[in-house]
PDB file of C-alpha atoms and ligand atoms in Angstrom:
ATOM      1  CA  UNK A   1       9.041  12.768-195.688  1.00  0.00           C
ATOM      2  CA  UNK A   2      10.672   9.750-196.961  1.00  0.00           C
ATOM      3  CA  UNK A   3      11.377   9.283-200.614  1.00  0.00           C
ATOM      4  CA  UNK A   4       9.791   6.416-203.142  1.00  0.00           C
ATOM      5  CA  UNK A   5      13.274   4.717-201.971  1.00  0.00           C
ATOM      6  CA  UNK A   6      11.874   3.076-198.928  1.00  0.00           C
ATOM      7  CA  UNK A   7      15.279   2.042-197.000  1.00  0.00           C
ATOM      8  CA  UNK A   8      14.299   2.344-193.925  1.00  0.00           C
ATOM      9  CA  UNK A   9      10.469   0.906-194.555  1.00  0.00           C
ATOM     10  CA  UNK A  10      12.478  -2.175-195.709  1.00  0.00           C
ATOM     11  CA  UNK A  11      14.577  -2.259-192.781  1.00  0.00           C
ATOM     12  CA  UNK A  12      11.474  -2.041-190.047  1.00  0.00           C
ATOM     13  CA  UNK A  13       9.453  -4.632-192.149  1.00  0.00           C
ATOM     14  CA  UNK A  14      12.617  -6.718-192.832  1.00  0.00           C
ATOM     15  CA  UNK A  15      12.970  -7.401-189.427  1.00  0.00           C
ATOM     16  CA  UNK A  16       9.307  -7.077-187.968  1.00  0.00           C
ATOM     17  CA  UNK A  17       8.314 -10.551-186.353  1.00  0.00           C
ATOM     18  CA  UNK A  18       4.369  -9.085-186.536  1.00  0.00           C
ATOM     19  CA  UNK A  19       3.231  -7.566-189.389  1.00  0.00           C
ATOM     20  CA  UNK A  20      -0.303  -6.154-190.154  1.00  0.00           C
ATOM     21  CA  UNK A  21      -0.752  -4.566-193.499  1.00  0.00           C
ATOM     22  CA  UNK A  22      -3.877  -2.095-193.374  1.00  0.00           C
ATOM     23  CA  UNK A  23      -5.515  -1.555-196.463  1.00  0.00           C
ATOM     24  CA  UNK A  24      -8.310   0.643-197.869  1.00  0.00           C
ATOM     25  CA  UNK A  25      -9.936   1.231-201.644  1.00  0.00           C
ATOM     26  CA  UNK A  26      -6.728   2.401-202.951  1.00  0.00           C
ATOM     27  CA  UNK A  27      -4.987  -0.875-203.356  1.00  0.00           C
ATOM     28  CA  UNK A  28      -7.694  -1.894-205.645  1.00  0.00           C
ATOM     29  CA  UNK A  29      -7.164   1.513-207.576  1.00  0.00           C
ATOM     30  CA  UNK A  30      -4.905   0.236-210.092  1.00  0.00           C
ATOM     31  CA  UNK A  31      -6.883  -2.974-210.228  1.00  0.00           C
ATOM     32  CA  UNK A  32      -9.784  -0.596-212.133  1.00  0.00           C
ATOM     33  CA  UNK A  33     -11.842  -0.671-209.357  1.00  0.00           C
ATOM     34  CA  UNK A  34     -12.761   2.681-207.904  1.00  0.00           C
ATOM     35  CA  UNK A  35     -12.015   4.198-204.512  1.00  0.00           C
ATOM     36  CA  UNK A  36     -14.692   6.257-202.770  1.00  0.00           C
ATOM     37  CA  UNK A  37     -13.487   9.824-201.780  1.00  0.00           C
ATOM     38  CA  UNK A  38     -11.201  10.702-205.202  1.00  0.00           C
ATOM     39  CA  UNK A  39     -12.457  13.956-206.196  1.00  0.00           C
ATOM     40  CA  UNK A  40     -13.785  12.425-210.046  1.00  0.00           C
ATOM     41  CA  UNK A  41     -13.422   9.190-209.833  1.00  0.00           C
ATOM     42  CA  UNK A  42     -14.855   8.205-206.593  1.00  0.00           C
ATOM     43  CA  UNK A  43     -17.710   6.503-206.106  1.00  0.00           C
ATOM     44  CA  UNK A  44     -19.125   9.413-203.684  1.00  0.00           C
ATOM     45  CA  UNK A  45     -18.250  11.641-205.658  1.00  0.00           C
ATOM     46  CA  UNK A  46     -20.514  10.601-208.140  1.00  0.00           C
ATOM     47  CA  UNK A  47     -23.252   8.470-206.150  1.00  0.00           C
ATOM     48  CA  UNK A  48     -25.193   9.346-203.110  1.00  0.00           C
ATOM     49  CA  UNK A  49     -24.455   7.467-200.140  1.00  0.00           C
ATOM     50  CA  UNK A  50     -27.812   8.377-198.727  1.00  0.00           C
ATOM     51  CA  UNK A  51     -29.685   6.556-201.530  1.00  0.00           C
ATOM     52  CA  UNK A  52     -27.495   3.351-201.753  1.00  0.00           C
ATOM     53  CA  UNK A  53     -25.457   2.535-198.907  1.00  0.00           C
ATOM     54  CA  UNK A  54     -27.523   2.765-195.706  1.00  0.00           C
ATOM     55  CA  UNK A  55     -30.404   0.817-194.536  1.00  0.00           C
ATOM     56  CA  UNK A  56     -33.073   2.988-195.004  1.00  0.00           C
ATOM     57  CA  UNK A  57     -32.381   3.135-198.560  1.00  0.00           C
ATOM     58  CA  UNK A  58     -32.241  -0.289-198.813  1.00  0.00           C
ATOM     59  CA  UNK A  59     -35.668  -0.218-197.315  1.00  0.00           C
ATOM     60  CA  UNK A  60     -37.383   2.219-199.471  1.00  0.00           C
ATOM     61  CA  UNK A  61     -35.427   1.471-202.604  1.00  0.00           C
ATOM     62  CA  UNK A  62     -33.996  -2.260-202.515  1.00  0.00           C
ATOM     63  CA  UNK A  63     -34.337  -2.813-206.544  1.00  0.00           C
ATOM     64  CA  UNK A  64     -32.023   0.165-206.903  1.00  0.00           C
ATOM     65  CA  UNK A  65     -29.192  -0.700-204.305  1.00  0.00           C
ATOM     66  CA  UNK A  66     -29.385  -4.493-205.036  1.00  0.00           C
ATOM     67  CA  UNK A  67     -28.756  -3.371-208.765  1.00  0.00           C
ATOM     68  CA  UNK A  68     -25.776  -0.973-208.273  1.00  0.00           C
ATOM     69  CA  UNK A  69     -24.025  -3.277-205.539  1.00  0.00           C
ATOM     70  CA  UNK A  70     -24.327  -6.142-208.595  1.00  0.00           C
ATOM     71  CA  UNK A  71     -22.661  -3.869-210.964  1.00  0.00           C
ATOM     72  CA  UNK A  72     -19.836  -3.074-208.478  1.00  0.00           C
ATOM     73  CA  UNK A  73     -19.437  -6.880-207.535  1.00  0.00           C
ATOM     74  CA  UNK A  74     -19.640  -7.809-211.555  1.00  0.00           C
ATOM     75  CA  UNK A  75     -16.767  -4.884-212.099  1.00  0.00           C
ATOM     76  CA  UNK A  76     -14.239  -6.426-209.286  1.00  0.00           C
ATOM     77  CA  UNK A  77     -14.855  -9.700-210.583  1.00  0.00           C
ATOM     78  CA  UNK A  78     -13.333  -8.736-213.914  1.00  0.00           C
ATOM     79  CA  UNK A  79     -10.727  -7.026-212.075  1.00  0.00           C
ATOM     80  CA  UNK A  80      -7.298  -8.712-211.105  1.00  0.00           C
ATOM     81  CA  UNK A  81      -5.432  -8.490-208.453  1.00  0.00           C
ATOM     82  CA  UNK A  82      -2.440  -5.549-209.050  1.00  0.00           C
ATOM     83  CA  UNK A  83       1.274  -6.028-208.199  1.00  0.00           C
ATOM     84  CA  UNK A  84       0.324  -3.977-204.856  1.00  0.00           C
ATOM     85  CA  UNK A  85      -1.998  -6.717-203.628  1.00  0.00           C
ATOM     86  CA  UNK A  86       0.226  -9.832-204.780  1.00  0.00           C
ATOM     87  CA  UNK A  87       3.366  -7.781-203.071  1.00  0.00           C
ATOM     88  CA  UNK A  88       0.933  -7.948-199.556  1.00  0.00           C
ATOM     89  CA  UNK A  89       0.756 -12.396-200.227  1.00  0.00           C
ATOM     90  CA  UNK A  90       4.544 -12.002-200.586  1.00  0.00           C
ATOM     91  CA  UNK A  91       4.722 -10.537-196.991  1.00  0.00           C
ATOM     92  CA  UNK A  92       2.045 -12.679-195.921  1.00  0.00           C
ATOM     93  CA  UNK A  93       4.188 -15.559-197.128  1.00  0.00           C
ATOM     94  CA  UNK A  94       7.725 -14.408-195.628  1.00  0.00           C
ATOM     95  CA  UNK A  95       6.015 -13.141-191.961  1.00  0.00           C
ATOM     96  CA  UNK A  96       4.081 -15.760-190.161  1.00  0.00           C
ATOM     97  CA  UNK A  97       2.711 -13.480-187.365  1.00  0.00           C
ATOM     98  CA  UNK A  98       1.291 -11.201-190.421  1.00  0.00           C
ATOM     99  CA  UNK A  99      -2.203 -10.185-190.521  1.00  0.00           C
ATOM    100  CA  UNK A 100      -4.401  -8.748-193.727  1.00  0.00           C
ATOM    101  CA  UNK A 101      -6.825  -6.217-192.678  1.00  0.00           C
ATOM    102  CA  UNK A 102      -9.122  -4.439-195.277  1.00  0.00           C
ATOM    103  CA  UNK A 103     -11.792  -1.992-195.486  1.00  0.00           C
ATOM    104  CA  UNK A 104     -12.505  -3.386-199.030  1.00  0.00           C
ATOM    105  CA  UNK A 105     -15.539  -5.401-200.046  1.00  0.00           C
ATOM    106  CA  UNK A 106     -13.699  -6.695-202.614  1.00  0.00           C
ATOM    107  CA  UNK A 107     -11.832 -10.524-202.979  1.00  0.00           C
ATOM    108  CA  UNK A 108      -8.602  -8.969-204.558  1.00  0.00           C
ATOM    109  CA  UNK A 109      -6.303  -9.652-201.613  1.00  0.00           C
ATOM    110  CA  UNK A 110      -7.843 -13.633-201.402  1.00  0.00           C
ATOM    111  CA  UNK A 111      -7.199 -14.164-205.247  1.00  0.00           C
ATOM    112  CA  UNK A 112      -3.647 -12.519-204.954  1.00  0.00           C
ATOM    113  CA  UNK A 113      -3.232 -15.305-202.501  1.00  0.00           C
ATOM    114  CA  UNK A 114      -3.504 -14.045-198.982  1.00  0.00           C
ATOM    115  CA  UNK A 115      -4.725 -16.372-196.729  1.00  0.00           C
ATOM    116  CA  UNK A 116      -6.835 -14.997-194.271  1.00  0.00           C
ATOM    117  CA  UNK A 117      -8.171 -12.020-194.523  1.00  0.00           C
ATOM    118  CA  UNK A 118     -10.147  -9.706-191.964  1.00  0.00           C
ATOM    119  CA  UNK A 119     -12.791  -7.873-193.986  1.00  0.00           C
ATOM    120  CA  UNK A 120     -13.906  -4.451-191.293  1.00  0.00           C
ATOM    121  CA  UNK A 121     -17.008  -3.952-194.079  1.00  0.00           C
ATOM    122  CA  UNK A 122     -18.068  -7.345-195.240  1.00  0.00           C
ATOM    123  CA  UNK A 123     -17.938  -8.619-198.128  1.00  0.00           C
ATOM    124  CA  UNK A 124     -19.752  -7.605-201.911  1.00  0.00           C
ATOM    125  CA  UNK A 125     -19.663 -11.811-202.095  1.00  0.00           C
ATOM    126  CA  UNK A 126     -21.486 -12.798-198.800  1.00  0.00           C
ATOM    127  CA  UNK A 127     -25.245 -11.541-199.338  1.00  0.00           C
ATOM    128  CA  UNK A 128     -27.338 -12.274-196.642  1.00  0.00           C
ATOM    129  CA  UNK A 129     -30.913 -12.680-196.046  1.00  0.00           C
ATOM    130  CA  UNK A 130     -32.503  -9.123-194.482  1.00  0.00           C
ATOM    131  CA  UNK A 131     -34.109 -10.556-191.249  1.00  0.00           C
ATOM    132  CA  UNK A 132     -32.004 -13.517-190.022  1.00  0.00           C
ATOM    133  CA  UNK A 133     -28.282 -13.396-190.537  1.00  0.00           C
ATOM    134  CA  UNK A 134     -27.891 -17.121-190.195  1.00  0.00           C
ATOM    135  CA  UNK A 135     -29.262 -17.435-193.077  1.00  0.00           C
ATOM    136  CA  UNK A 136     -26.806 -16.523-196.019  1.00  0.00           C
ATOM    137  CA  UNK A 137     -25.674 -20.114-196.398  1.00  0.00           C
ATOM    138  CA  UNK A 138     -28.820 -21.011-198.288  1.00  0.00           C
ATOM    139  CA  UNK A 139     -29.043 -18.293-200.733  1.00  0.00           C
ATOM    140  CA  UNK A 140     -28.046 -19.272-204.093  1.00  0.00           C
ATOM    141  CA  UNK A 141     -26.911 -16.023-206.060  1.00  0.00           C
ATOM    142  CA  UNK A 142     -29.557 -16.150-209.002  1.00  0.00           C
ATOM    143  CA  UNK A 143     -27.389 -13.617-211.077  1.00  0.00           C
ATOM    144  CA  UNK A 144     -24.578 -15.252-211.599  1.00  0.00           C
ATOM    145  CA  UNK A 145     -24.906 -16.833-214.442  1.00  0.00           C
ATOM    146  CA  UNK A 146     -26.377 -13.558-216.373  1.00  0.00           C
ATOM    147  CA  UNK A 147     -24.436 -12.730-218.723  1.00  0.00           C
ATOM    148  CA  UNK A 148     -26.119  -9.057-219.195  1.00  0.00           C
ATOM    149  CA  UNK A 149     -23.357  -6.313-219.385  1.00  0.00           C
ATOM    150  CA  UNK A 150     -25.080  -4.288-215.653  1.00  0.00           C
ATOM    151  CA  UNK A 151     -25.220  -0.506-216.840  1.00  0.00           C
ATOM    152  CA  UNK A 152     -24.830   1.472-212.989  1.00  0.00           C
ATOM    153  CA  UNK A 153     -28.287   3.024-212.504  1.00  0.00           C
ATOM    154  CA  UNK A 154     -29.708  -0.847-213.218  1.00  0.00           C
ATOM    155  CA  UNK A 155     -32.298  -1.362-210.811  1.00  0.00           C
ATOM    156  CA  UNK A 156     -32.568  -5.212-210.178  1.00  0.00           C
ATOM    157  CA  UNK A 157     -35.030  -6.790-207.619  1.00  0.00           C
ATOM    158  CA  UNK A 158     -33.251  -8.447-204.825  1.00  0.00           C
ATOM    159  CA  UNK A 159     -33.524 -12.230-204.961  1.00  0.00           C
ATOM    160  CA  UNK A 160     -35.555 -13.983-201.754  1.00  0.00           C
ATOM    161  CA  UNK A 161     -34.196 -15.857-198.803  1.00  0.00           C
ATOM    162  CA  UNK A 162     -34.055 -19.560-199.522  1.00  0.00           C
ATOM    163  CA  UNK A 163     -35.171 -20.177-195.640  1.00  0.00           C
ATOM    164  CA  UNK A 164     -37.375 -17.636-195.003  1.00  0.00           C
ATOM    165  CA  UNK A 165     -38.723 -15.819-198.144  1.00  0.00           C
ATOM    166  CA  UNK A 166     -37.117 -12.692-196.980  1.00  0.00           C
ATOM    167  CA  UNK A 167     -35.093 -10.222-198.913  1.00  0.00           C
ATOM    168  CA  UNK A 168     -31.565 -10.708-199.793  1.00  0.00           C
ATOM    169  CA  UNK A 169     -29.322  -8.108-199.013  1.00  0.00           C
ATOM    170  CA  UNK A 170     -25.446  -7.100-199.616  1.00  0.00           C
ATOM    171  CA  UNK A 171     -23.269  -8.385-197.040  1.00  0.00           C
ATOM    172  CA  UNK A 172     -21.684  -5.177-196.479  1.00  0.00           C
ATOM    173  CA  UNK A 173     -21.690  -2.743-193.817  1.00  0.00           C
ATOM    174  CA  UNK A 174     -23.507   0.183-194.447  1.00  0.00           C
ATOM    175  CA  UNK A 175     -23.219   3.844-192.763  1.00  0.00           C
ATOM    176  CA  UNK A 176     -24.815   3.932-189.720  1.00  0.00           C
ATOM    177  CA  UNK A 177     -24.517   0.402-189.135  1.00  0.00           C
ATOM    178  CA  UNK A 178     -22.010  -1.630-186.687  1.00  0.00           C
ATOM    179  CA  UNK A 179     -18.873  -3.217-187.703  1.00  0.00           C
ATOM    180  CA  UNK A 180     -18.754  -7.242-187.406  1.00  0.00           C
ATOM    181  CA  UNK A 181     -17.539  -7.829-184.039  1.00  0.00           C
ATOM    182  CA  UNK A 182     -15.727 -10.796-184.426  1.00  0.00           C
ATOM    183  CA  UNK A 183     -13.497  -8.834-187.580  1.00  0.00           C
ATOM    184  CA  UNK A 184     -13.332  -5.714-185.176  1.00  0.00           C
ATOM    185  CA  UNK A 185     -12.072  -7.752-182.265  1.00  0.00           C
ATOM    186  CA  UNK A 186      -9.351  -9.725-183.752  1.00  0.00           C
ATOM    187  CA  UNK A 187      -8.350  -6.511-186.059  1.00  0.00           C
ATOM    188  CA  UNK A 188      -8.075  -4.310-182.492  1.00  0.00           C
ATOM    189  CA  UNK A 189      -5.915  -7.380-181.178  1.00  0.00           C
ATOM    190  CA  UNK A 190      -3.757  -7.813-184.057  1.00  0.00           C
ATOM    191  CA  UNK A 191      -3.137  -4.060-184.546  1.00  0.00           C
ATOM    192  CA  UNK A 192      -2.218  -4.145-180.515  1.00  0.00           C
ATOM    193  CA  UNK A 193       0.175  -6.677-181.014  1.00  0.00           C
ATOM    194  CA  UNK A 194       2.032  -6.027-184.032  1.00  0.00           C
ATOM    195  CA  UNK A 195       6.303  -4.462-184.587  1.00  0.00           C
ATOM    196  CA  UNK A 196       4.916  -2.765-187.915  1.00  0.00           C
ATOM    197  CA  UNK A 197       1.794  -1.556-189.562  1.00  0.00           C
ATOM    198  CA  UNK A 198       1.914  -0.939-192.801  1.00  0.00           C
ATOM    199  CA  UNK A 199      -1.270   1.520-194.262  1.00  0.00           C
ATOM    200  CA  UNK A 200      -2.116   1.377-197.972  1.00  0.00           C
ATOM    201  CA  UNK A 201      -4.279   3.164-200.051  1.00  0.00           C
ATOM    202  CA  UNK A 202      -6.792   4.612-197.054  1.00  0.00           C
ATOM    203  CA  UNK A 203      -8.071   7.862-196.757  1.00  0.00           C
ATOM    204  CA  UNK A 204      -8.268   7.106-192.833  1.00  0.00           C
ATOM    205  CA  UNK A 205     -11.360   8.859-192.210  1.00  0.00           C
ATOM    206  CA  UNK A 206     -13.380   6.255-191.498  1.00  0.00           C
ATOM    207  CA  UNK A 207     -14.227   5.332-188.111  1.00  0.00           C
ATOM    208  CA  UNK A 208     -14.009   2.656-186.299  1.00  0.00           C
ATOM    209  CA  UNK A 209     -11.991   1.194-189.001  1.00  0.00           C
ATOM    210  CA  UNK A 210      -9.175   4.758-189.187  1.00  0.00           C
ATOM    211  CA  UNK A 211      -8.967   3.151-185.561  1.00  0.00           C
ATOM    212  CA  UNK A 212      -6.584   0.189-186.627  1.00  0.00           C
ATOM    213  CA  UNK A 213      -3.247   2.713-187.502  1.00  0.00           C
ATOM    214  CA  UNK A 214      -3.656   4.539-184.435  1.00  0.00           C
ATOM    215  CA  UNK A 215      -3.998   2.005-182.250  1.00  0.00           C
ATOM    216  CA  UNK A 216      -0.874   0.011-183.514  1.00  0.00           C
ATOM    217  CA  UNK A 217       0.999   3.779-182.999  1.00  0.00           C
ATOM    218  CA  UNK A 218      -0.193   3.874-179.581  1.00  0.00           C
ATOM    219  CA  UNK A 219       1.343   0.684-178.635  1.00  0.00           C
ATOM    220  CA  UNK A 220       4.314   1.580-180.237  1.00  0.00           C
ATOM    221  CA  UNK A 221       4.239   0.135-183.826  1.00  0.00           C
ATOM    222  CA  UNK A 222       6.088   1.444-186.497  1.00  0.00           C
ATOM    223  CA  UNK A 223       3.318   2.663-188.833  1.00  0.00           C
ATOM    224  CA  UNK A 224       4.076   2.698-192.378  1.00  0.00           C
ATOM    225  CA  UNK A 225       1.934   4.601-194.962  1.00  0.00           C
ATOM    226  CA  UNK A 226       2.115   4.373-198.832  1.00  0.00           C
ATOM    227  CA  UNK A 227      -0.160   6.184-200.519  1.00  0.00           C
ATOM    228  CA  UNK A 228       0.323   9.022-203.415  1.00  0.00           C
ATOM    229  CA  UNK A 229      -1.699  11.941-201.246  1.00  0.00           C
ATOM    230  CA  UNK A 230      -1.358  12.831-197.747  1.00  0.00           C
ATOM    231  CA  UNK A 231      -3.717  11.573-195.397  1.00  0.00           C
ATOM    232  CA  UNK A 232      -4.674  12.803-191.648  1.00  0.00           C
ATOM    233  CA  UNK A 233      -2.827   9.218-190.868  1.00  0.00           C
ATOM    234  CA  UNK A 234       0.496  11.352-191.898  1.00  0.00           C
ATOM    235  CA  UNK A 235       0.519  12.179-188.261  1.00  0.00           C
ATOM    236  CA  UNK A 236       0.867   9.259-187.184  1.00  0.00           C
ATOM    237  CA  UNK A 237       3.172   7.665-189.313  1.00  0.00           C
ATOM    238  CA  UNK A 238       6.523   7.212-188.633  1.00  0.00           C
ATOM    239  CA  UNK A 239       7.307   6.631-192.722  1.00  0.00           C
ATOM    240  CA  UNK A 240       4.742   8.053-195.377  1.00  0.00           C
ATOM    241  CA  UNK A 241       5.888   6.625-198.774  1.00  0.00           C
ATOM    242  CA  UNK A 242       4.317   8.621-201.614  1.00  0.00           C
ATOM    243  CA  UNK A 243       3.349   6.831-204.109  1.00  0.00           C
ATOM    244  CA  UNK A 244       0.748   4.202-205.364  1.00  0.00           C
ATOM    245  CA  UNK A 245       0.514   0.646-203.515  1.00  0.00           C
ATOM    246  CA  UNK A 246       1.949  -0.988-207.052  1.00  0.00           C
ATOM    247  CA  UNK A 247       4.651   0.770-207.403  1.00  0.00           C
ATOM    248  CA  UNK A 248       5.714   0.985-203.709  1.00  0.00           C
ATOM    249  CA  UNK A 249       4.703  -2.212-202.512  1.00  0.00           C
ATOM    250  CA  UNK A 250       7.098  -4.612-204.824  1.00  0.00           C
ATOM    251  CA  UNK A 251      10.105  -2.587-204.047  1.00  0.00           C
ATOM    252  CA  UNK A 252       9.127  -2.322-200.565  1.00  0.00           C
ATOM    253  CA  UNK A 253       9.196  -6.125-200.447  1.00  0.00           C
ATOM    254  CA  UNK A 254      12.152  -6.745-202.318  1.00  0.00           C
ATOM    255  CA  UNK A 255      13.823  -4.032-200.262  1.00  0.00           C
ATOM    256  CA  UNK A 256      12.869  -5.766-196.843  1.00  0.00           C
ATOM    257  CA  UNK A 257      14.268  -9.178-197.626  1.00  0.00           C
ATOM    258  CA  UNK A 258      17.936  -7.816-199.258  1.00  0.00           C
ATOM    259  CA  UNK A 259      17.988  -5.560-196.541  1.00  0.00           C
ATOM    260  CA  UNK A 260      18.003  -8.348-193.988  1.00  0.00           C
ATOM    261  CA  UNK A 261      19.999 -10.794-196.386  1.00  0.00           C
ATOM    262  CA  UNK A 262      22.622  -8.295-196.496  1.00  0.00           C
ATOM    263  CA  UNK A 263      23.308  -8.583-192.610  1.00  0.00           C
TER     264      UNK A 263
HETATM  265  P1  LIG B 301     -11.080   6.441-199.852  1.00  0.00           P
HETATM  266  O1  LIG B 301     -11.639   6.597-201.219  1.00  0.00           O
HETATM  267  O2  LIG B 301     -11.614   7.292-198.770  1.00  0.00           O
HETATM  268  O3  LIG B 301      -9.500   6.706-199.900  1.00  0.00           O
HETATM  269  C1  LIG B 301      -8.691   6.075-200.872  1.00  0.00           C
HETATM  270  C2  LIG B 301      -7.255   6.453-200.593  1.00  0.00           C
HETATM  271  O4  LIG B 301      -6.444   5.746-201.516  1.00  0.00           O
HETATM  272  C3  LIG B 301      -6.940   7.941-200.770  1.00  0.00           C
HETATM  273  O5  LIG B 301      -6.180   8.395-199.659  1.00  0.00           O
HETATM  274  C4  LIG B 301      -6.094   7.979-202.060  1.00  0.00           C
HETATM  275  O6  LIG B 301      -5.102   9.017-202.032  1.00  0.00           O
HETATM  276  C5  LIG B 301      -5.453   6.611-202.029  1.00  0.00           C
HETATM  277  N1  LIG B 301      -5.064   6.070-203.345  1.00  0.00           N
HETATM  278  C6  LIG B 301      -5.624   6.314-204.552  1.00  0.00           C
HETATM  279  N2  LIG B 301      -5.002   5.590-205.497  1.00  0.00           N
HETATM  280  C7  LIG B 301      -4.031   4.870-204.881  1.00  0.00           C
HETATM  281  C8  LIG B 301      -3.059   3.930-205.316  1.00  0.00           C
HETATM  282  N3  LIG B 301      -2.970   3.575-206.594  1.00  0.00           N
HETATM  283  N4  LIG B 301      -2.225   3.394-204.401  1.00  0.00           N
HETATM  284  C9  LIG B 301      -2.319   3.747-203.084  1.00  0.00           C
HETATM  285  N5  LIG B 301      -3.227   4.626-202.622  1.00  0.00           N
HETATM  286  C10 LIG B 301      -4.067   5.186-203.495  1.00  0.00           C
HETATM  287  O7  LIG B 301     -11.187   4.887-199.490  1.00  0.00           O
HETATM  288  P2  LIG B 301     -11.126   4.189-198.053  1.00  0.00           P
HETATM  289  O8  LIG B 301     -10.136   4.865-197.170  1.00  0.00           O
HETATM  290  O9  LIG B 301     -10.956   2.734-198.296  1.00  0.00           O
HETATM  291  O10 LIG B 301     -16.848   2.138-196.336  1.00  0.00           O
HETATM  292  O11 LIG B 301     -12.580   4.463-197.513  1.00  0.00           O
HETATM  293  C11 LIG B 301     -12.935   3.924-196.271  1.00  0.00           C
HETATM  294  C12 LIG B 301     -14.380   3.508-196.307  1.00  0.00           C
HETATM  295  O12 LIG B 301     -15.192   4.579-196.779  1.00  0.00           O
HETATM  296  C13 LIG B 301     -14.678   2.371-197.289  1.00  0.00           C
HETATM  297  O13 LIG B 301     -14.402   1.098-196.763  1.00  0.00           O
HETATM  298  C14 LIG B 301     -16.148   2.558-197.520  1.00  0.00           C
HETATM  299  C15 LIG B 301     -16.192   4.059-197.700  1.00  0.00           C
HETATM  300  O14 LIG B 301     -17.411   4.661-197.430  1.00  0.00           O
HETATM  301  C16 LIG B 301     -18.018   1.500-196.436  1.00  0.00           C
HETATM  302  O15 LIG B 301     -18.555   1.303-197.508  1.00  0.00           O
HETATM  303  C17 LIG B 301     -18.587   1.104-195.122  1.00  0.00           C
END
């Protein structure tokens, strides 16, 4: 196992031509915003998936999962984006042939100034109406302008479909439900393609999206992995760097670009 010092990370992503940087909940960790599978922290640890993130509990209970997915979008928007996520714009910046990929609902990596980013589980800021989703241009989000401090366990009614009079609904993806395939496409290209992946701050049990790391291995990527705890993605990593995405990250970048300055 490879040391905070990350040398030789620096030296594959110094000289990579095709980056993809492969992120999960725990880049946002030191933003405030909780991950999902930390054994106190995480948000199924102490919420039940069953009653707020599938569709049939959006169907028997939609006041009570509109309300807690509005406290978790109120909670990243007073979050900022860490020195993890504004590390990832820095590679973004430096590697043309670089692509974001995230399993996060949030809009850290946008406001840390990534460009485009492919979201695998939508988005906590793209609602869309229930029945027809061609319709979440014309919903206007009715809540954003209340100023009420959202307690978790809020139940609010969802607001209606501006076309059709249907419930609104989070725009994320839910268990049980598919992946967008346009996302999943160009992720499974990208990941294909690409000299180095670098995974941050995922568990890597979740499928398809613990996919995108082995896939990139397969075709004979470099796979990269910061994060403080092991992960069954150790296995396939060629580096693990233990430690959190803002510590690592920044002196990963800095690292790449002497590295390749020095030569
Ligand atoms: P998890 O909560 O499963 O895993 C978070 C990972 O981040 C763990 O491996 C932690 O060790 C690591 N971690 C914690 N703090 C960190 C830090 N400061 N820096 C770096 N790493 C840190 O979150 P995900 O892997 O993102 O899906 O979970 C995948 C999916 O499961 C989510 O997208 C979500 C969830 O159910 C949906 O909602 C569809």
């Amino acid at each position: 196992m490879e040391s905070v010092l990350p040398h030789r990370a620096a030296r594959f992503l110094g000289d990579a031509r095709r980056v993809v940087i492969f992120t999960g909940a725990g880049i946002s960790a030191e933003s405030g915003v909780p991950t999902f599978r930390d054994d106190l922290t995480g948000l199924w640890a102490r919420f039940d998936v069953q009653r707020l993130a599938t569709p049939e509990a959006f169907h028997a209970d939609p006041d009570l999962v509109w309300g807690w997915y509005e406290w978790r979008r109120r909670r990243v928007r007073r979050a900022e984006p860490n020195p993890g996520h504004l590390a990832i714009a820095t590679i973004e910046a430096r590697v043309p042939g670089s692509t974001v990929i995230t399993q996060n609902v949030d809009d850290l990596h946008e406001r840390a100034g990534t460009g485009a980013v492919i979201h695998l589980h939508g988005s906590l800021f793209a609602p869309r109406c229930v029945t027809v989703a061609a319709h979440p241009a014309t919903f206007q989000d009715p809540q954003d302008g209340d100023a009420v401090e959202l307690h978790e366990g809020r139940r609010i009614p969802p607001p209606r479909c501006a076309s059709c009079a249907a419930l609104v609904r989070p725009g994320v993806v839910w268990f049980g439900e598919a992946l967008p395939e346009a996302a999943l496409t160009a992720a499974v290209e990208a990941a294909a393609t690409c000299d180095v992946l670098l995974t941050v701050g995922t568990s890597g049990v979740v499928y398809p999206a613990a996919e995108i790391p082995r896939i990139a291995a397969r075709s004979g990527a470099t796979v990269i992995q910061v994060n403080p705890e092991p992960t069954p993605l150790d296995q396939v990593c060629a580096i693990n760097l233990r430690g959190t995405a803002a510590q690592v990250l920044p002196a990963l970048v800095a690292a790449a670009w002497e590295a390749t300055a020095e030569r």
